Coordinates of C-alpha atoms in Angstrom, one line a residue:
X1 CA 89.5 -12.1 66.0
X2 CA 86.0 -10.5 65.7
X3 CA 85.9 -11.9 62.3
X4 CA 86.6 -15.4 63.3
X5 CA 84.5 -15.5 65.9
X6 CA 81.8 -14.4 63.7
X7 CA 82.8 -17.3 61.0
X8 CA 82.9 -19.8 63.5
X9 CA 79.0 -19.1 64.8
X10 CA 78.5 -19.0 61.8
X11 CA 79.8 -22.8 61.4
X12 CA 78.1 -23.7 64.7
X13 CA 74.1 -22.8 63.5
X14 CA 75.5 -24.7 60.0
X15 CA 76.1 -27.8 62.0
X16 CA 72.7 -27.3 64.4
X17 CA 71.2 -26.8 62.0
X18 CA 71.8 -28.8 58.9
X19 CA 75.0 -30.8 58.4
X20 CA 75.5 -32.3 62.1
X21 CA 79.0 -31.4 61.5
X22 CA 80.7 -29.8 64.2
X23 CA 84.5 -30.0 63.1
X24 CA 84.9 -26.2 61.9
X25 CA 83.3 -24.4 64.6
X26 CA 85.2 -26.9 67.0
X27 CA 88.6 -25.9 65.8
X28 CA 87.7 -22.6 65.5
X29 CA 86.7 -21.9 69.1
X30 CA 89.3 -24.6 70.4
X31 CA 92.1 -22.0 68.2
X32 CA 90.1 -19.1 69.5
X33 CA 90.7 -19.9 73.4
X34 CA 94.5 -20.9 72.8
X35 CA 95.3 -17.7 71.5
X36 CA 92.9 -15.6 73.6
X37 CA 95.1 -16.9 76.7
X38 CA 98.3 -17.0 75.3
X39 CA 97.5 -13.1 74.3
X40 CA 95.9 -12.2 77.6
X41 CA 92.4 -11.5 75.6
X42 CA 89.5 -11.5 78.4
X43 CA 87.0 -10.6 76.1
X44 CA 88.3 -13.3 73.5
X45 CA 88.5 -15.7 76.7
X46 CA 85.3 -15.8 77.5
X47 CA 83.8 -15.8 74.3
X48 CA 85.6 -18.8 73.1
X49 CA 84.6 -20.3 76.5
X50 CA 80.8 -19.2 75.9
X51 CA 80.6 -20.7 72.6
X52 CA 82.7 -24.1 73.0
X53 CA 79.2 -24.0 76.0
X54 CA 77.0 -23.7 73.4
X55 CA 78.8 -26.1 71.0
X56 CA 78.5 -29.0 73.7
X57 CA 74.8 -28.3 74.2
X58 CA 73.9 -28.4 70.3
X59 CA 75.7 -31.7 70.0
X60 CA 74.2 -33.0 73.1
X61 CA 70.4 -32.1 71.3
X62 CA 71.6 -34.2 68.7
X63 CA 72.4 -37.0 70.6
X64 CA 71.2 -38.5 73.9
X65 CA 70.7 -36.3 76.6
X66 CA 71.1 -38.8 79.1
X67 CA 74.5 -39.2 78.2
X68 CA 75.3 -35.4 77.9
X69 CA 78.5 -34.5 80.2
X70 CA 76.4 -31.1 81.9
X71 CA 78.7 -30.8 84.5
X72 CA 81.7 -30.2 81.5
X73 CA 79.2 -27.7 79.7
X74 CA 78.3 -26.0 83.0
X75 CA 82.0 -25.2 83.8
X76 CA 82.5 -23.7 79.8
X77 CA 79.7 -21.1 81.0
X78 CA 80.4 -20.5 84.1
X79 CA 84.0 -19.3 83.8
X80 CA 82.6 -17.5 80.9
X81 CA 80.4 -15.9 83.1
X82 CA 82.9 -15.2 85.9
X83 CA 85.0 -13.5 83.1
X84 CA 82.2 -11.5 81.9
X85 CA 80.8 -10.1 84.9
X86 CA 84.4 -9.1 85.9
X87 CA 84.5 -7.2 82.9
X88 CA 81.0 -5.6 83.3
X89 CA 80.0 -6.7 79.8
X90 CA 75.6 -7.1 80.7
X91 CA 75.2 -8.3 76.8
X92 CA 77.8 -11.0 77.2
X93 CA 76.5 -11.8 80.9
X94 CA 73.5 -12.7 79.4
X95 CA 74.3 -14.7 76.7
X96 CA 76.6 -16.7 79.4
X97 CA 73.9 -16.7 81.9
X98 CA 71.2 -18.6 79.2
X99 CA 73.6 -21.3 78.9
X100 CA 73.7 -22.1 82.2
X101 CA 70.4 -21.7 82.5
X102 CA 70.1 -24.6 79.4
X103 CA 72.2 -26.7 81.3
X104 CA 70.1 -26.7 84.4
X105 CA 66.7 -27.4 82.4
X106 CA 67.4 -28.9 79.4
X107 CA 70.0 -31.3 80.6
X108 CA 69.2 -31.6 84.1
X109 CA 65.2 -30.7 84.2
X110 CA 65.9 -28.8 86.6
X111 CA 63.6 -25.3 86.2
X112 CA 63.9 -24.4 90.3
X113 CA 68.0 -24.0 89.1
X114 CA 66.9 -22.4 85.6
X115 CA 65.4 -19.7 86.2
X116 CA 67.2 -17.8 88.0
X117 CA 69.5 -18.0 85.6
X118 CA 66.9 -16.7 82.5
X119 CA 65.6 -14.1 85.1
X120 CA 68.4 -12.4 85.2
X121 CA 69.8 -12.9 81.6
X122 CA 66.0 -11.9 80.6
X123 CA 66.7 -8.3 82.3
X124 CA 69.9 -7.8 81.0
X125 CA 69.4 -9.3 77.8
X126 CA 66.2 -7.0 76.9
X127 CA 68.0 -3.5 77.5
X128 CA 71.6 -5.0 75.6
X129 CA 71.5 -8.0 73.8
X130 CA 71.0 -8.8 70.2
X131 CA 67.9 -9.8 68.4
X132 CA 68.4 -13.4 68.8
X133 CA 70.2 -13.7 72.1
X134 CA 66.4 -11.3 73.5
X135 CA 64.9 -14.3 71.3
X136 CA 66.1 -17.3 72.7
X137 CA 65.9 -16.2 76.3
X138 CA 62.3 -14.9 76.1
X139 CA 62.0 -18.6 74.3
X140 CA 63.3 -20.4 77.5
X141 CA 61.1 -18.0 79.8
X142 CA 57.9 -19.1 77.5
X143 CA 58.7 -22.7 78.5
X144 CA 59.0 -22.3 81.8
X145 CA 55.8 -20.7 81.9
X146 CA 54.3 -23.5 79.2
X147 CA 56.3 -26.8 81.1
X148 CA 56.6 -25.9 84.7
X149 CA 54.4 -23.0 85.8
X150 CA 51.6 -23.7 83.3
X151 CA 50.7 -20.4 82.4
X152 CA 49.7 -20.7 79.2
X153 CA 48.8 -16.8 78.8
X154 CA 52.5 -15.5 79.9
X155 CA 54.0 -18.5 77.9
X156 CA 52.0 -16.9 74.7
X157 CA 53.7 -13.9 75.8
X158 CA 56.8 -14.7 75.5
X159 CA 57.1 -17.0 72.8
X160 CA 55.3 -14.5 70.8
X161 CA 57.6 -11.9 71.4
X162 CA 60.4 -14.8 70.8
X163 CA 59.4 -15.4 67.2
X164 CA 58.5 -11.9 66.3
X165 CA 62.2 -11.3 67.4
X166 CA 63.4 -14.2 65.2
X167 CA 61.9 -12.8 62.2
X168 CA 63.4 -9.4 62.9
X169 CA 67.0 -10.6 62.4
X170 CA 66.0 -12.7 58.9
X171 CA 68.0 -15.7 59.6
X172 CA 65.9 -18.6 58.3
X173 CA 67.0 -21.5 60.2
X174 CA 66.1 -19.9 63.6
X175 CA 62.9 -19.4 62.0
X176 CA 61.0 -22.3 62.1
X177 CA 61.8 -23.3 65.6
X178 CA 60.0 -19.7 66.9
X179 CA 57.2 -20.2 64.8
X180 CA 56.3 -24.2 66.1
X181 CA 56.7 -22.7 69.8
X182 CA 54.4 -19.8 69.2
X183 CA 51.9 -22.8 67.3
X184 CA 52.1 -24.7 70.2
X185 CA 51.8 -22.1 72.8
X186 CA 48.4 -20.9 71.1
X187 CA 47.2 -24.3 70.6
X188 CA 47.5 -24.5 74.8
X189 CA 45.8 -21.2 75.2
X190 CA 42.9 -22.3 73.5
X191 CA 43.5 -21.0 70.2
X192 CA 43.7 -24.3 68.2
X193 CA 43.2 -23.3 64.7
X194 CA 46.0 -20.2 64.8
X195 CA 48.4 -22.7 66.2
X196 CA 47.7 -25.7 63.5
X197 CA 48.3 -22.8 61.4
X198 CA 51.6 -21.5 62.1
X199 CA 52.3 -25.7 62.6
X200 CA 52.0 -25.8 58.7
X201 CA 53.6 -22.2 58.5
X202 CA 56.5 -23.4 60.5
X203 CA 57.0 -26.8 58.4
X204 CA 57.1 -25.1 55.1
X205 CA 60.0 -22.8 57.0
X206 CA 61.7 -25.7 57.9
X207 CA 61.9 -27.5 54.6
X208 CA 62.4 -23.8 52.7
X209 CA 65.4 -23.4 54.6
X210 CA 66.8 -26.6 54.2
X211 CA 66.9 -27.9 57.6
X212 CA 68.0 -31.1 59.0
X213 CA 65.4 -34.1 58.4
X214 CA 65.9 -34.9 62.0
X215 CA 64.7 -30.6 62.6
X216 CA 62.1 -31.2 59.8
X217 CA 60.8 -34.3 61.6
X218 CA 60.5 -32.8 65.5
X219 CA 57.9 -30.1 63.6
X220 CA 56.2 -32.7 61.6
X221 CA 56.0 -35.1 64.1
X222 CA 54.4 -31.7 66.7
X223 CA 52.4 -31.1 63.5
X224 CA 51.1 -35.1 63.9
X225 CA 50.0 -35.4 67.7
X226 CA 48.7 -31.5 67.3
X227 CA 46.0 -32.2 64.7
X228 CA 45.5 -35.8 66.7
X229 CA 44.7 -34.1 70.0
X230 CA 47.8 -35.4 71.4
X231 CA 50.3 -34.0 74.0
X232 CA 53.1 -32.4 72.0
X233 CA 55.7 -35.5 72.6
X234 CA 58.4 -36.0 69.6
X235 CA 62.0 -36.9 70.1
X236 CA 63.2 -33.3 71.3
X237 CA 61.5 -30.8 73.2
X238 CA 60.4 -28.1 71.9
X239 CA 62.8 -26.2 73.8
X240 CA 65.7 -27.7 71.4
X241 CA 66.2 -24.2 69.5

């Protein structure tokens, strides 16, 4: 089971990432949960629960927001999360806890709701969880402190540690999306030439590793209104891995 699992994250970041193609990692989950219940599986449960959350929030990136169902994504993590904290599993809390809190602010925009969520999952997630689930949840912090609290010196923080994390674990399609955060995060703490820089550093990532040309043109399009002066508007936030 551990195996599939793995195969169908793997067919998840393929389709985030590149293809758009959500079919594989769909069926795989979907397959996951069926037998995870029918064999009484927790562990398996709430997994397949966790990731068919993170599934529906990828797809809704890739589509319109506004017409996202949150309230069908918010149930996936939650009874992922009720599962998990039963079991006492603080790696898997976190990872369920992030999801919820990326259904209260990037679907809702609602931070007052969000952090709580990263909070905790930032805790946990530091002492137990894997290189990239530490990444993306120090990420979501950054932004908070970048978009709500405007901080720009705690966002740098965070964000820095968030792609020196995502370089640690080597997978280049996670890449890119670190480095444009940390780019844009200097160029709001004053440091405009380091963050033009790792702009151009993070679009060279991005077409090296054969991302989307929808991915390829969020960066360029950051890239654009950076070197113009411009607030960093583009068709996703940042905040979209």
């Amino acid at each position: 089971m551990g195996e599939t699992l793995t195969s169908g994250n793997e067919a998840l970041y393929e389709a985030a990432f590149r293809t758009g193609d959500y079919t594989e990692a769909e069926t795989t989950f979907a397959e996951l949960l069926t037998r995870a219940r029918e064999s009484g599986d927790r562990v398996l449960e709430a997994a397949a629960l966790d990731r068919l959350g993170m599934l529906a929030h990828f797809k809704a990136l890739d589509g319109d927001l506004a017409k996202a169902d949150a309230d069908a994504e918010q149930r996936l993590f939650e009874q992922a999360l009720e599962i998990r904290r039963d079991l006492g599993d603080p790696a898997a809390v976190a990872e369920s806890l992030f999801g919820l809190g990326l259904v209260h602010q990037v679907l809702r925009g609602d931070w007052d709701a969000a952090m709580p969520n990263y909070t905790e999952a930032l805790q946990l997630a530091d002492k137990h969880g894997d290189l990239l689930l530490r990444s993306e949840v120090h990420r979501h912090v950054g932004f908070y402190y970048a978009l709500s609290d405007l901080q720009s010196d705690r966002a740098l923080h965070h964000l820095r540690i968030s792609h020196d994390l995502r370089e640690e674990l080597g997978d280049q399609r996670w890449i890119p999306g670190g480095t444009v955060a940390l780019g844009l995060a200097e160029i709001t703490d004053g440091l405009r030439d380091q963050g033009l820089a790792h702009l151009h550093e993070a679009l060279d990532q991005a077409r090296a590793a054969g991302l989307s040309a929808e991915r390829i043109g969020w960066i360029e399009q950051f890239l654009h209104n950076a070197e113009e002066g411009l607030p960093p508007d583009a068709p996703r936030p940042p905040a979209a891995s």
